[in-house]
Amino acid sequence: MKKLLATSAAAAIVLAGIAGVPSAQAAAPKTFTYADLADIKSFEVRSSEFGNRSIYYQAVYDGLALAKPDGSLVPNLALSWKYDKSLKVLTINLRKGIKFTDGEPFNAAAVVKNLLAFQKGDSPDASNAASIKSVKAKNANTVVVTLNDVDPAFVGYLGRNMGLMQAPKTIGTEAAKTNPVGTGMYVFDKADSQIGSTYVFKANPKYWNKPMRKWDGLTVKVISDGTAAVNALKAGQVDAVNLVDKSTVPMLTAAGFKFASYYLDWAGLSLIDKGGRMGTPLKDVRVRQAINYAIDRNLQVQVQAQGYGKPTSDVFASYSKGYIPALDHYYKFDLAKAKSLMAAAGYANGFT
């Protein structure tokens, strides 16, 4: 299903990995104000939550890799990465000459400490680092990660919160929860912020990749109520909101607001007892086929997502390497065929 991001005409989301729609006519504001649905519990990377909270972390921390809107990864703090033939040993080559805002150098030792801290941390995504067997600094600018087994998703996690780099001296400290130190495009201004309400970020004067930064300042306002967030957008108090209630799209469109939409969630039914070991009728392929023919995917999109989604029989997004176009239309809604298959399988009256 699609999740919608509503923006005013002059606004865009610029942080790494978040899609944005810059205005072609209006000049970008010096400070970008974003309404976020969720407050942040801790700025520590090892406790980080991504999704709605990613903007807080991406403002102050750089990732080893940068995830583009199409899901692909490009170099960031890491210049390159490569597996050996076993696909269990990953060598990461790092960018040189970068420092954290507290003056600490960004190097292999910093990466080692960050990855191990994330693996042992309390982030909901800590399991992304579960396959790590060891992390070692080969030299000042090279890190070697050895995995317990092949993990096809591991490199992708380097573009998420597992790959965010926090100043080593701050890891595990109480101060790091409310005063983050990274190499990112912004520096958190704790004095001008109100924890739990408004978070102010000012430009990092020594940021290594200044073309990436589109605004001189970033302000994140916590507005957990969707209606209040939309009202703040309409009143000009914020430049963008993460839209919860998609029924407001026509009204906002009519008012001149722009939208950047992207596929976020997949909703579907997984058939797990195909061998019949749990005693279910799912062992019969005709039953499984009947279930698929009995689901009206088009209606689901209209009811569950107010039309802002895409019906599919696949579980992978269209930009994923796992995507198979033919699967999108493999099963068409056909209730008569579903009933026929159920009858042929011996379940004309259904089953419990």
CSV table of C-alpha atoms in Angstrom, one decimal:
chain,number,residue,atom,x,y,z
A,1,MET,CA,0.0,0.0,0.0
A,2,LYS,CA,1.1,3.5,-0.5
A,3,LYS,CA,1.9,5.9,2.3
A,4,LEU,CA,1.6,9.5,1.4
A,5,LEU,CA,3.8,12.5,2.3
A,6,ALA,CA,2.0,15.8,2.0
A,7,THR,CA,4.2,18.9,1.4
A,8,SER,CA,3.6,22.6,0.7
A,9,ALA,CA,4.6,23.9,-2.7
A,10,ALA,CA,8.0,25.1,-1.6
A,11,ALA,CA,8.9,22.1,0.6
A,12,ALA,CA,10.8,18.9,0.1
A,13,ILE,CA,12.2,16.1,2.3
A,14,VAL,CA,15.9,16.1,1.9
A,15,LEU,CA,17.4,13.7,4.3
A,16,ALA,CA,19.0,10.6,3.0
A,17,GLY,CA,16.5,7.9,2.0
A,18,ILE,CA,13.3,10.0,2.2
A,19,ALA,CA,11.6,10.9,-1.1
A,20,GLY,CA,10.9,14.6,-1.7
A,21,VAL,CA,9.2,16.9,-4.2
A,22,PRO,CA,11.0,20.3,-4.4
A,23,SER,CA,9.1,23.1,-5.9
A,24,ALA,CA,10.2,24.1,-9.5
A,25,GLN,CA,9.3,27.7,-8.9
A,26,ALA,CA,9.7,28.7,-5.3
A,27,ALA,CA,13.1,29.1,-3.6
A,28,ALA,CA,13.9,26.6,-0.8
A,29,PRO,CA,13.4,28.0,2.7
A,30,LYS,CA,16.5,28.4,4.9
A,31,THR,CA,14.9,26.3,7.6
A,32,PHE,CA,12.7,23.3,6.8
A,33,THR,CA,10.1,22.4,9.4
A,34,TYR,CA,8.7,18.9,9.4
A,35,ALA,CA,5.8,17.5,11.5
A,36,ASP,CA,6.6,14.0,12.7
A,37,LEU,CA,4.1,11.6,14.1
A,38,ALA,CA,6.5,10.1,16.7
A,39,ASP,CA,8.7,11.5,19.4
A,40,ILE,CA,12.2,10.1,19.8
A,41,LYS,CA,13.1,8.1,22.9
A,42,SER,CA,16.9,8.3,22.6
A,43,PHE,CA,19.4,9.7,20.1
A,44,GLU,CA,21.7,6.7,20.6
A,45,VAL,CA,22.1,4.7,17.5
A,46,ARG,CA,22.1,1.4,19.4
A,47,SER,CA,18.6,2.3,20.6
A,48,SER,CA,17.4,3.8,17.4
A,49,GLU,CA,14.0,3.2,15.8
A,50,PHE,CA,13.8,3.8,12.0
A,51,GLY,CA,10.6,4.5,10.0
A,52,ASN,CA,8.9,7.7,11.3
A,53,ARG,CA,11.8,8.3,13.7
A,54,SER,CA,14.5,8.1,11.0
A,55,ILE,CA,14.6,11.8,10.4
A,56,TYR,CA,16.0,12.5,13.8
A,57,TYR,CA,18.9,10.2,13.3
A,58,GLN,CA,19.6,11.0,9.7
A,59,ALA,CA,19.9,14.7,10.6
A,60,VAL,CA,23.0,14.2,12.8
A,61,TYR,CA,24.4,10.8,11.7
A,62,ASP,CA,25.8,9.7,8.4
A,63,GLY,CA,25.4,6.1,7.3
A,64,LEU,CA,28.1,3.8,5.9
A,65,ALA,CA,25.9,3.5,2.8
A,66,LEU,CA,23.2,5.7,1.4
A,67,ALA,CA,19.8,4.2,0.5
A,68,LYS,CA,18.3,5.8,-2.6
A,69,PRO,CA,14.5,6.1,-3.1
A,70,ASP,CA,14.6,3.1,-5.5
A,71,GLY,CA,16.1,0.9,-2.8
A,72,SER,CA,19.6,0.8,-4.3
A,73,LEU,CA,22.7,1.6,-2.2
A,74,VAL,CA,25.4,4.0,-3.0
A,75,PRO,CA,28.7,4.8,-1.1
A,76,ASN,CA,28.6,7.3,1.7
A,77,LEU,CA,31.0,7.0,4.7
A,78,ALA,CA,31.9,3.7,3.1
A,79,LEU,CA,33.5,4.1,-0.3
A,80,SER,CA,33.0,0.5,-1.3
A,81,TRP,CA,32.3,-3.0,0.0
A,82,LYS,CA,32.8,-6.4,-1.3
A,83,TYR,CA,32.2,-10.0,-0.2
A,84,ASP,CA,34.7,-12.8,-0.6
A,85,LYS,CA,33.8,-16.0,-2.4
A,86,SER,CA,32.1,-17.5,0.6
A,87,LEU,CA,29.8,-14.5,0.9
A,88,LYS,CA,30.5,-14.5,4.7
A,89,VAL,CA,33.4,-12.0,4.8
A,90,LEU,CA,32.7,-8.4,3.9
A,91,THR,CA,35.5,-5.9,3.4
A,92,ILE,CA,34.4,-2.3,3.8
A,93,ASN,CA,36.7,0.6,2.6
A,94,LEU,CA,36.1,3.9,4.3
A,95,ARG,CA,36.2,7.5,3.3
A,96,LYS,CA,39.2,9.3,4.7
A,97,GLY,CA,39.6,12.7,6.5
A,98,ILE,CA,36.2,12.8,8.1
A,99,LYS,CA,35.7,13.8,11.8
A,100,PHE,CA,32.8,13.7,14.2
A,101,THR,CA,31.7,17.0,15.5
A,102,ASP,CA,33.5,16.4,18.8
A,103,GLY,CA,36.8,16.2,16.9
A,104,GLU,CA,37.1,12.4,16.9
A,105,PRO,CA,38.3,10.9,13.7
A,106,PHE,CA,36.0,8.6,11.7
A,107,ASN,CA,37.9,5.5,11.0
A,108,ALA,CA,37.8,1.7,11.1
A,109,ALA,CA,38.0,1.6,14.9
A,110,ALA,CA,34.9,3.8,15.0
A,111,VAL,CA,33.0,1.5,12.7
A,112,VAL,CA,33.9,-1.5,14.7
A,113,LYS,CA,32.7,0.0,17.9
A,114,ASN,CA,29.5,1.2,16.3
A,115,LEU,CA,28.5,-2.1,14.7
A,116,LEU,CA,29.2,-4.1,17.9
A,117,ALA,CA,27.3,-1.6,20.0
A,118,PHE,CA,24.3,-1.9,17.6
A,119,GLN,CA,24.4,-5.6,17.8
A,120,LYS,CA,24.2,-5.6,21.6
A,121,GLY,CA,21.9,-2.6,21.8
A,122,ASP,CA,18.2,-2.4,22.5
A,123,SER,CA,17.1,-1.1,19.1
A,124,PRO,CA,14.1,-3.0,17.6
A,125,ASP,CA,16.4,-3.5,14.6
A,126,ALA,CA,19.2,-5.0,16.6
A,127,SER,CA,18.5,-8.4,15.0
A,128,ASN,CA,19.7,-7.0,11.7
A,129,ALA,CA,23.2,-7.4,13.2
A,130,ALA,CA,22.6,-10.9,14.5
A,131,SER,CA,24.6,-12.5,11.7
A,132,ILE,CA,27.8,-10.7,12.7
A,133,LYS,CA,30.4,-13.1,14.0
A,134,SER,CA,33.2,-10.6,14.3
A,135,VAL,CA,34.2,-7.0,13.2
A,136,LYS,CA,37.8,-6.1,12.9
A,137,ALA,CA,39.8,-3.1,11.7
A,138,LYS,CA,42.2,-4.4,9.0
A,139,ASN,CA,43.8,-0.9,9.0
A,140,ALA,CA,42.8,2.7,9.7
A,141,ASN,CA,40.4,2.8,6.7
A,142,THR,CA,39.4,-0.8,6.2
A,143,VAL,CA,36.9,-2.9,8.2
A,144,VAL,CA,36.4,-6.7,7.8
A,145,VAL,CA,33.0,-8.1,8.9
A,146,THR,CA,32.8,-11.9,9.3
A,147,LEU,CA,29.3,-13.3,9.3
A,148,ASN,CA,28.1,-16.5,10.9
A,149,ASP,CA,26.3,-17.5,7.7
A,150,VAL,CA,25.3,-15.9,4.4
A,151,ASP,CA,23.0,-13.0,5.0
A,152,PRO,CA,21.7,-11.5,1.7
A,153,ALA,CA,20.1,-8.5,3.5
A,154,PHE,CA,23.2,-7.5,5.5
A,155,VAL,CA,24.6,-4.9,3.1
A,156,GLY,CA,21.2,-3.3,2.8
A,157,TYR,CA,21.2,-2.7,6.6
A,158,LEU,CA,24.3,-0.5,6.2
A,159,GLY,CA,22.0,2.0,4.6
A,160,ARG,CA,19.6,1.9,7.6
A,161,ASN,CA,20.2,2.6,11.3
A,162,MET,CA,22.7,-0.3,11.7
A,163,GLY,CA,25.0,1.7,9.5
A,164,LEU,CA,24.7,5.1,11.2
A,165,MET,CA,27.9,6.2,12.8
A,166,GLN,CA,28.0,7.8,16.3
A,167,ALA,CA,31.0,9.4,17.8
A,168,PRO,CA,32.8,6.4,19.6
A,169,LYS,CA,33.4,8.3,22.9
A,170,THR,CA,29.7,8.9,23.3
A,171,ILE,CA,28.4,5.4,22.8
A,172,GLY,CA,26.8,4.1,25.9
A,173,THR,CA,26.9,7.4,27.7
A,174,GLU,CA,23.9,9.1,29.3
A,175,ALA,CA,24.5,12.3,27.5
A,176,ALA,CA,24.2,10.6,24.1
A,177,LYS,CA,20.5,10.0,24.7
A,178,THR,CA,19.8,13.7,24.4
A,179,ASN,CA,22.9,15.1,22.8
A,180,PRO,CA,23.9,13.2,19.7
A,181,VAL,CA,27.4,13.5,18.1
A,182,GLY,CA,27.9,12.4,14.5
A,183,THR,CA,29.4,13.4,11.2
A,184,GLY,CA,26.0,14.4,9.7
A,185,MET,CA,24.8,17.5,7.9
A,186,TYR,CA,23.2,19.0,11.0
A,187,VAL,CA,24.1,19.4,14.7
A,188,PHE,CA,21.4,19.1,17.3
A,189,ASP,CA,20.7,22.4,19.1
A,190,LYS,CA,19.6,21.2,22.5
A,191,ALA,CA,19.3,24.8,23.9
A,192,ASP,CA,16.8,25.9,21.4
A,193,SER,CA,14.9,22.6,21.4
A,194,GLN,CA,12.0,21.4,23.7
A,195,ILE,CA,12.5,17.7,24.3
A,196,GLY,CA,9.2,15.9,23.4
A,197,SER,CA,7.9,18.8,21.4
A,198,THR,CA,10.3,20.6,19.1
A,199,TYR,CA,13.8,19.5,17.9
A,200,VAL,CA,16.1,22.1,16.3
A,201,PHE,CA,19.0,21.2,14.1
A,202,LYS,CA,21.6,23.7,12.8
A,203,ALA,CA,23.9,23.2,9.8
A,204,ASN,CA,27.2,21.4,10.6
A,205,PRO,CA,29.8,23.9,9.4
A,206,LYS,CA,32.3,21.2,8.7
A,207,TYR,CA,30.0,18.8,6.9
A,208,TRP,CA,32.0,16.8,4.3
A,209,ASN,CA,29.2,16.6,1.7
A,210,LYS,CA,27.6,20.0,1.7
A,211,PRO,CA,25.8,19.6,-1.7
A,212,MET,CA,23.6,17.0,0.0
A,213,ARG,CA,22.3,19.6,2.5
A,214,LYS,CA,19.4,21.6,1.0
A,215,TRP,CA,18.6,23.8,4.0
A,216,ASP,CA,20.6,25.7,6.6
A,217,GLY,CA,18.4,24.4,9.4
A,218,LEU,CA,15.9,21.7,10.2
A,219,THR,CA,13.1,21.7,12.8
A,220,VAL,CA,11.1,18.6,13.7
A,221,LYS,CA,7.8,19.2,15.5
A,222,VAL,CA,6.2,16.2,17.2
A,223,ILE,CA,2.5,16.2,16.2
A,224,SER,CA,1.1,12.8,16.9
A,225,ASP,CA,-2.5,13.6,15.9
A,226,GLY,CA,-3.0,13.4,12.2
A,227,THR,CA,-5.7,16.1,12.1
A,228,ALA,CA,-3.5,18.5,14.1
A,229,ALA,CA,-0.6,17.8,11.7
A,230,VAL,CA,-2.7,18.6,8.6
A,231,ASN,CA,-4.0,21.8,10.3
A,232,ALA,CA,-0.4,22.8,11.1
A,233,LEU,CA,0.4,22.3,7.4
A,234,LYS,CA,-2.6,24.3,6.2
A,235,ALA,CA,-1.7,27.1,8.7
A,236,GLY,CA,1.9,27.3,7.4
A,237,GLN,CA,3.4,26.2,10.7
A,238,VAL,CA,5.2,23.2,9.1
A,239,ASP,CA,6.5,22.6,5.6
A,240,ALA,CA,5.6,18.9,5.4
A,241,VAL,CA,3.7,16.2,7.2
A,242,ASN,CA,3.6,12.4,7.1
A,243,LEU,CA,0.0,11.9,6.1
A,244,VAL,CA,-2.0,9.3,8.1
A,245,ASP,CA,-5.5,9.9,6.9
A,246,LYS,CA,-5.5,9.5,3.2
A,247,SER,CA,-9.1,10.6,2.9
A,248,THR,CA,-7.8,14.2,3.3
A,249,VAL,CA,-5.8,13.9,0.0
A,250,PRO,CA,-8.5,15.4,-2.3
A,251,MET,CA,-9.0,18.4,0.1
A,252,LEU,CA,-5.3,19.1,0.3
A,253,THR,CA,-4.8,18.7,-3.4
A,254,ALA,CA,-7.6,21.2,-4.1
A,255,ALA,CA,-5.8,23.6,-1.7
A,256,GLY,CA,-2.6,23.4,-3.8
A,257,PHE,CA,-0.5,21.0,-1.7
A,258,LYS,CA,1.9,18.7,-3.4
A,259,PHE,CA,2.4,15.0,-2.6
A,260,ALA,CA,5.3,12.6,-2.7
A,261,SER,CA,3.9,9.1,-2.5
A,262,TYR,CA,5.9,5.9,-2.1
A,263,TYR,CA,5.2,2.3,-1.4
A,264,LEU,CA,5.8,1.5,2.3
A,265,ASP,CA,3.8,-1.6,3.4
A,266,TRP,CA,2.7,-4.9,2.1
A,267,ALA,CA,-0.5,-6.4,3.4
A,268,GLY,CA,-1.5,-9.9,2.5
A,269,LEU,CA,-2.2,-13.5,3.6
A,270,SER,CA,0.6,-16.0,4.0
A,271,LEU,CA,-0.2,-19.7,3.7
A,272,ILE,CA,2.2,-21.5,5.9
A,273,ASP,CA,0.9,-25.1,6.3
A,274,LYS,CA,1.3,-26.2,2.7
A,275,GLY,CA,2.6,-29.5,3.9
A,276,GLY,CA,-0.5,-30.1,6.0
A,277,ARG,CA,1.5,-31.0,9.1
A,278,MET,CA,-0.8,-28.8,11.2
A,279,GLY,CA,-3.8,-30.8,10.0
A,280,THR,CA,-5.2,-28.0,7.8
A,281,PRO,CA,-6.7,-28.5,4.3
A,282,LEU,CA,-3.9,-26.3,2.9
A,283,LYS,CA,-2.0,-29.4,1.9
A,284,ASP,CA,-4.3,-29.5,-1.1
A,285,VAL,CA,-3.1,-27.1,-3.8
A,286,ARG,CA,-6.7,-26.6,-4.9
A,287,VAL,CA,-7.6,-25.1,-1.6
A,288,ARG,CA,-4.7,-22.7,-1.7
A,289,GLN,CA,-5.6,-21.7,-5.2
A,290,ALA,CA,-9.2,-21.2,-4.2
A,291,ILE,CA,-8.2,-18.8,-1.4
A,292,ASN,CA,-6.2,-16.8,-3.9
A,293,TYR,CA,-9.1,-16.6,-6.4
A,294,ALA,CA,-11.5,-15.6,-3.6
A,295,ILE,CA,-9.6,-12.5,-2.6
A,296,ASP,CA,-10.6,-9.3,-4.4
A,297,ARG,CA,-7.3,-7.4,-4.3
A,298,ASN,CA,-8.7,-4.3,-6.1
A,299,LEU,CA,-11.5,-4.0,-3.5
A,300,GLN,CA,-8.9,-4.3,-0.7
A,301,VAL,CA,-6.9,-1.4,-2.0
A,302,GLN,CA,-10.1,0.7,-2.2
A,303,VAL,CA,-11.3,-0.2,1.3
A,304,GLN,CA,-8.1,-0.5,3.2
A,305,ALA,CA,-6.0,2.2,1.5
A,306,GLN,CA,-8.6,4.5,0.1
A,307,GLY,CA,-7.3,3.7,-3.4
A,308,TYR,CA,-3.7,4.7,-2.7
A,309,GLY,CA,-2.1,1.3,-3.3
A,310,LYS,CA,-1.4,-1.3,-5.8
A,311,PRO,CA,-3.1,-4.8,-6.0
A,312,THR,CA,-0.5,-7.5,-6.4
A,313,SER,CA,0.1,-11.2,-5.9
A,314,ASP,CA,3.8,-10.5,-5.3
A,315,VAL,CA,5.5,-9.6,-2.0
A,316,PHE,CA,8.3,-7.5,-3.5
A,317,ALA,CA,8.2,-3.9,-4.6
A,318,SER,CA,8.6,-3.2,-8.3
A,319,TYR,CA,12.1,-1.8,-7.8
A,320,SER,CA,13.3,-5.0,-6.0
A,321,LYS,CA,15.4,-7.6,-7.7
A,322,GLY,CA,12.9,-10.1,-6.4
A,323,TYR,CA,10.0,-8.6,-8.3
A,324,ILE,CA,8.4,-10.7,-11.0
A,325,PRO,CA,5.9,-8.7,-13.0
A,326,ALA,CA,3.9,-11.7,-14.0
A,327,LEU,CA,2.9,-12.4,-10.4
A,328,ASP,CA,1.1,-9.1,-10.2
A,329,HIS,CA,-1.8,-10.6,-12.2
A,330,TYR,CA,-1.3,-14.3,-11.6
A,331,TYR,CA,-4.6,-14.6,-9.7
A,332,LYS,CA,-7.6,-12.6,-10.8
A,333,PHE,CA,-10.7,-12.4,-8.6
A,334,ASP,CA,-13.0,-15.2,-9.6
A,335,LEU,CA,-15.4,-16.4,-6.9
A,336,ALA,CA,-17.0,-19.0,-9.1
A,337,LYS,CA,-13.6,-20.6,-9.8
A,338,ALA,CA,-12.8,-20.5,-6.1
A,339,LYS,CA,-16.0,-22.4,-5.2
A,340,SER,CA,-15.4,-24.9,-8.0
A,341,LEU,CA,-11.9,-25.6,-6.7
A,342,MET,CA,-13.1,-26.0,-3.1
A,343,ALA,CA,-15.8,-28.5,-4.3
A,344,ALA,CA,-13.2,-30.5,-6.3
A,345,ALA,CA,-11.0,-30.6,-3.2
A,346,GLY,CA,-13.9,-31.9,-1.1
A,347,TYR,CA,-14.7,-28.7,0.8
A,348,ALA,CA,-17.8,-27.5,-1.0
A,349,ASN,CA,-19.2,-26.2,2.3
A,350,GLY,CA,-15.9,-24.8,3.5
A,351,PHE,CA,-13.9,-25.8,6.5
A,352,THR,CA,-13.1,-24.5,10.0
